[in-house]
GROMACS .gro file of C-alpha atoms in nm:
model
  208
    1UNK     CA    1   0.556  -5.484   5.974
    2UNK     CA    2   0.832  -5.766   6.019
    3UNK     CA    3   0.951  -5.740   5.649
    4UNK     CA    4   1.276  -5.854   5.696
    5UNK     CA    5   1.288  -6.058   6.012
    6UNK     CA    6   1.387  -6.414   5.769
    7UNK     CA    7   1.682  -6.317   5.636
    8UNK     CA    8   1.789  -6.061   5.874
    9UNK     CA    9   1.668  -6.229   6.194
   10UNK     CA   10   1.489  -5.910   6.373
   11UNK     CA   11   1.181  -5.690   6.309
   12UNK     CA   12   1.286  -5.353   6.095
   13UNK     CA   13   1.012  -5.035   6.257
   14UNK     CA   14   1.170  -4.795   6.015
   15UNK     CA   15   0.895  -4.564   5.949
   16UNK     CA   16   0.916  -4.708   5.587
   17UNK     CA   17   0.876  -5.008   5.731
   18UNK     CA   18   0.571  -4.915   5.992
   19UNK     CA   19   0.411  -4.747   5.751
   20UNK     CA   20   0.026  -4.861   5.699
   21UNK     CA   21   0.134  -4.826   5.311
   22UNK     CA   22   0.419  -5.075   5.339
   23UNK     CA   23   0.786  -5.011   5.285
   24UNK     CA   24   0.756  -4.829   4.944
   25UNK     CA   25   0.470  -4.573   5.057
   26UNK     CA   26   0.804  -4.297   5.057
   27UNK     CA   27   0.941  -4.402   4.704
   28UNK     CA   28   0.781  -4.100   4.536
   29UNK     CA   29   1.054  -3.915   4.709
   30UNK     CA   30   1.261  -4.114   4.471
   31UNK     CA   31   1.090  -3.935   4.198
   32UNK     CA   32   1.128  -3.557   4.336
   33UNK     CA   33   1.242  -3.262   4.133
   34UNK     CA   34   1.277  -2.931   4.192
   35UNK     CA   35   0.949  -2.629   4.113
   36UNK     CA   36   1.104  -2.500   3.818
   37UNK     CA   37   0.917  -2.116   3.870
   38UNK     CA   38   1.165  -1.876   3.959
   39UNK     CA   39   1.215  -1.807   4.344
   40UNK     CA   40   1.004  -2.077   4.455
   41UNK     CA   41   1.216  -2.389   4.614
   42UNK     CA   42   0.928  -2.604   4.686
   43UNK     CA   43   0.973  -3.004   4.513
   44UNK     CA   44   0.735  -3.155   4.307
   45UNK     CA   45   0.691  -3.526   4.329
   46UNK     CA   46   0.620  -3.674   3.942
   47UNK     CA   47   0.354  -3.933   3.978
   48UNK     CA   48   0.125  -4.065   3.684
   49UNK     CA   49  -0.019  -3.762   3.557
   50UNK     CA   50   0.114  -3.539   3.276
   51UNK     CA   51   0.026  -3.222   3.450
   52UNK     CA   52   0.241  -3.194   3.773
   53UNK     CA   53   0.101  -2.944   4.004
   54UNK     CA   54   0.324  -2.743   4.277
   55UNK     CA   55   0.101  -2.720   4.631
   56UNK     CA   56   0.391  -2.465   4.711
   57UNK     CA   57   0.279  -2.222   4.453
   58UNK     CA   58   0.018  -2.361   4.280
   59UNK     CA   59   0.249  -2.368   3.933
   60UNK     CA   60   0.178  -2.683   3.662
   61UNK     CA   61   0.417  -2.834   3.478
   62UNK     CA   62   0.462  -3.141   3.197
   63UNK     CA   63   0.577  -3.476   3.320
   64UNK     CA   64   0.713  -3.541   3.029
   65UNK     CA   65   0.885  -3.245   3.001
   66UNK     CA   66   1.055  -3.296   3.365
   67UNK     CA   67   1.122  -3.676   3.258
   68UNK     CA   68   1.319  -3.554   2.925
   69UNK     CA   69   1.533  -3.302   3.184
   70UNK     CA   70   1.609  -3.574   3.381
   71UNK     CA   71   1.717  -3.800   3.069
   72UNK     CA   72   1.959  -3.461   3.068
   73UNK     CA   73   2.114  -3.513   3.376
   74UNK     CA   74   2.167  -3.867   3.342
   75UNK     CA   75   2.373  -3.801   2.991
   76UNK     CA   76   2.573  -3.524   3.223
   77UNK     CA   77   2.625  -3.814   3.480
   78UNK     CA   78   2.753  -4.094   3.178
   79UNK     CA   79   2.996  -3.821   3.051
   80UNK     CA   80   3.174  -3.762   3.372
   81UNK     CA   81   3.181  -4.133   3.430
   82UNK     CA   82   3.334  -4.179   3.103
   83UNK     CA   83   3.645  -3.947   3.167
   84UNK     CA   84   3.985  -4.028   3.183
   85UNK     CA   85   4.090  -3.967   3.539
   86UNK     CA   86   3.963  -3.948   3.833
   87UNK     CA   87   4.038  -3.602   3.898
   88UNK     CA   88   3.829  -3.538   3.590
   89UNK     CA   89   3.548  -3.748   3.608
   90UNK     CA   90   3.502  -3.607   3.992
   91UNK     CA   91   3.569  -3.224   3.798
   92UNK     CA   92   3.279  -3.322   3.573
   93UNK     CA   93   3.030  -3.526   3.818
   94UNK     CA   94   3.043  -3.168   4.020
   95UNK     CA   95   2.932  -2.999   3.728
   96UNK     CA   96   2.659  -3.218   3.671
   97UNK     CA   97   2.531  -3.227   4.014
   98UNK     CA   98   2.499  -2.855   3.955
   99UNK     CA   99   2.309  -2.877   3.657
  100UNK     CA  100   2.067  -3.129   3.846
  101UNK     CA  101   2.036  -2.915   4.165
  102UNK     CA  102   1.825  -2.689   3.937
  103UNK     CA  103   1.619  -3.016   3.822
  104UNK     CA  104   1.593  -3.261   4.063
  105UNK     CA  105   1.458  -3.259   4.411
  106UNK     CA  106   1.827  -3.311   4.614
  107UNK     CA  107   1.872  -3.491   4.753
  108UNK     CA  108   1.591  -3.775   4.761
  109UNK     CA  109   1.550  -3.817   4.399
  110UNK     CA  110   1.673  -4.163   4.259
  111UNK     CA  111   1.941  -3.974   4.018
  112UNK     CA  112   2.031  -3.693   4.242
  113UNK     CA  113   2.142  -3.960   4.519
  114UNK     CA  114   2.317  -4.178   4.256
  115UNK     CA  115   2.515  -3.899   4.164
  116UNK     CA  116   2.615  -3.749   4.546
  117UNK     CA  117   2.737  -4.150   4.587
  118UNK     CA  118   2.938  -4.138   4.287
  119UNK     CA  119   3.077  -3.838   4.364
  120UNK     CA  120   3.172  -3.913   4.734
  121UNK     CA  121   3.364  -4.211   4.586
  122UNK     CA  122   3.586  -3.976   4.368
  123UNK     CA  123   3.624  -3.746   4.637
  124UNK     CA  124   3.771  -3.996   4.813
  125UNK     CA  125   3.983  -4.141   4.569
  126UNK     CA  126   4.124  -3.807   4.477
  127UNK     CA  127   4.187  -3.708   4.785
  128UNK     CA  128   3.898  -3.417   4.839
  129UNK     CA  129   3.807  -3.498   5.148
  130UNK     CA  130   3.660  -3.190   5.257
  131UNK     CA  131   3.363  -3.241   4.967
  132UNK     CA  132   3.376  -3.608   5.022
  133UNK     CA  133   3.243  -3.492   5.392
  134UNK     CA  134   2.977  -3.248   5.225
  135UNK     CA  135   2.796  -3.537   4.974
  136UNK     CA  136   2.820  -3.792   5.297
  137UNK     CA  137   2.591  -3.494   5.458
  138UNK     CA  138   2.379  -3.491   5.207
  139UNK     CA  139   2.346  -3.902   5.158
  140UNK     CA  140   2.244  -3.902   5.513
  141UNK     CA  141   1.980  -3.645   5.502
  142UNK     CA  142   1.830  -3.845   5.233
  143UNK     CA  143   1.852  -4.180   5.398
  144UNK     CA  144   1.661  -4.013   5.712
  145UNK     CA  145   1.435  -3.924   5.522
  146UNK     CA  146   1.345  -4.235   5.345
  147UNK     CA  147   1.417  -4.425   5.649
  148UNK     CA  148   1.404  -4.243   5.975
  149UNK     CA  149   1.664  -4.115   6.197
  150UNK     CA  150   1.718  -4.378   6.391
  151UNK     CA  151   1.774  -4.684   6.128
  152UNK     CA  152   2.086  -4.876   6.185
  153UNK     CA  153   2.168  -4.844   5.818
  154UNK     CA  154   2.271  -4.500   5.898
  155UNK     CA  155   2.586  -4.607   6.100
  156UNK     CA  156   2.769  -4.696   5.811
  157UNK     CA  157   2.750  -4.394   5.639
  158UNK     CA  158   2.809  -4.201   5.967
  159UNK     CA  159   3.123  -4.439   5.991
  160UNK     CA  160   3.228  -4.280   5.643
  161UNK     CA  161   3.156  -3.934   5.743
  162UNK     CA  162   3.359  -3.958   6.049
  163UNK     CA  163   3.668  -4.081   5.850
  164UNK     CA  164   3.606  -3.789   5.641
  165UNK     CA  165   3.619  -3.501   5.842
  166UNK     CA  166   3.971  -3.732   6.046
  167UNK     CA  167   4.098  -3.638   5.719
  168UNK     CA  168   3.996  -3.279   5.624
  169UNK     CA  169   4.045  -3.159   5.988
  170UNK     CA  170   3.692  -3.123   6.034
  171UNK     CA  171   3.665  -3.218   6.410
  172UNK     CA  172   3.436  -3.086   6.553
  173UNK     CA  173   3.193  -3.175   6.199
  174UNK     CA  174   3.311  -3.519   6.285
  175UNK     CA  175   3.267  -3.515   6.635
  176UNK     CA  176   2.855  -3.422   6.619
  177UNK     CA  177   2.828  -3.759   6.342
  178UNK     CA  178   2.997  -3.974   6.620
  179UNK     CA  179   2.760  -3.861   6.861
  180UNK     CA  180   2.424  -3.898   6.586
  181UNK     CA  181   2.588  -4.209   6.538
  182UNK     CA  182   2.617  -4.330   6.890
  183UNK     CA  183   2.247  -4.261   6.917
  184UNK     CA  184   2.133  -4.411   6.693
  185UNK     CA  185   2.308  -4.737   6.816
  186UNK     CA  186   2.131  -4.663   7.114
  187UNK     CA  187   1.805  -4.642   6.975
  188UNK     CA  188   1.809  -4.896   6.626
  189UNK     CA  189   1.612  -5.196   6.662
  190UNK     CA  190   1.845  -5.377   6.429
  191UNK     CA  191   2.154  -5.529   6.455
  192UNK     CA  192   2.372  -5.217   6.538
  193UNK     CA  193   2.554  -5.359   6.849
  194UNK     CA  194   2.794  -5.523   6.524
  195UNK     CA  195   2.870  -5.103   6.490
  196UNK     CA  196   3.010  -5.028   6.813
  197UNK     CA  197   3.348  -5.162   6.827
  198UNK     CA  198   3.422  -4.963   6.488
  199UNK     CA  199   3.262  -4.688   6.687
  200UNK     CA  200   3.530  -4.669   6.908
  201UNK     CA  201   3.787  -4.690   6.621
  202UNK     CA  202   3.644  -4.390   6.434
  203UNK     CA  203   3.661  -4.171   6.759
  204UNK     CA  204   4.042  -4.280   6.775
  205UNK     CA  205   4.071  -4.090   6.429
  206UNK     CA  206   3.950  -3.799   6.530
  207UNK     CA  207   4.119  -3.743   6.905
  208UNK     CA  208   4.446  -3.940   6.823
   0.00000   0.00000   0.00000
């Protein structure tokens, strides 16, 4: 499926893309949370029903009652958004994000992701590199998931990663992303050949 191949100028085979469903037959991943019966770690996608039934262990729960728990972790998210300083919005978006690893199915729900962005921005800006590292980790793991391994749109966030891990010592860390990175240039059927001059670069960082 050649979904993009107007504006973009090539033919995305994602496996979002390829998919008989079309692009969005993966958005219920969007829509994950967590099985909310003690020791079970299964995820529960929340679809149209009310009753929302675990195939991991066969528990039901209400949609509405995992919607309203979401609503939860979204007022968590505004409040550490809202802070003062950076240092304490990125204090409070951690705490939330702990709160929602108990809800939401991390890291492919729509909120969830929202809030490992947000706080990989703050743990740049203040400096936390180390943790900035750990949410790019997770971002990626989602993004393979809802896209494949081997989408081009991956680079960029490997690009990130790699800075990262420059900057918390992390070399080695760094040095497997630059080589997921490298093939994924190899394989991508977009444009990714843009990505390998910054490629370069980021290896610079990280044996300089």
């Amino acid at each position: 499926m050649c979904i993009r191949d107007r504006k973009y100028f090539f033919c995305c085979r994602c496996q979002r893309c390829v998919s008989p469903l079309g692009p969005h037959s993966q958005d219920g991943a969007l829509e994950a949370f967590r099985c909310q019966r003690k020791g079970c770690q299964a995820v529960v996608l929340c679809g149209s029903d009310e009753q929302v039934l675990c195939e991991e262990c066969g528990e039901c729960f209400s949609r509405t009652e995992l919607l309203a728990a979401e609503e939860k972790i979204k007022t968590l998210h505004n409040k550490a958004i809202r802070m003062a300083s950076e240092r304490d919005q990125f204090r409070e978006m951690e705490s939330a994000i702990r709160a929602a690893r108990r809800i939401l199915g991390f890291p492919e729900n729509a909120v969830g992701f929202g809030m490992l962005c947000a706080a990989r921005i703050l743990a740049e800006q203040v400096g936390d590199h180390a943790s900035e590292f750990r949410y790019l980790e997770e971002i990626l793991s989602a993004m393979k998931n809802l896209y494949g391994e081997n989408h081009y749109l991956l680079v960029e966030v490997y690009k990130k990663g790699v800075v990262a891990a420059g900057r918390s010592g992390l070399v080695k860390e760094g040095m497997q992303m630059l080589t997921e990175a490298k093939g994924v240039l190899d394989k991508s059927h977009g444009p990714a050949h843009e990505y390998t001059q910054s490629l370069s670069q980021m290896e610079e960082i990280l044996t300089g």
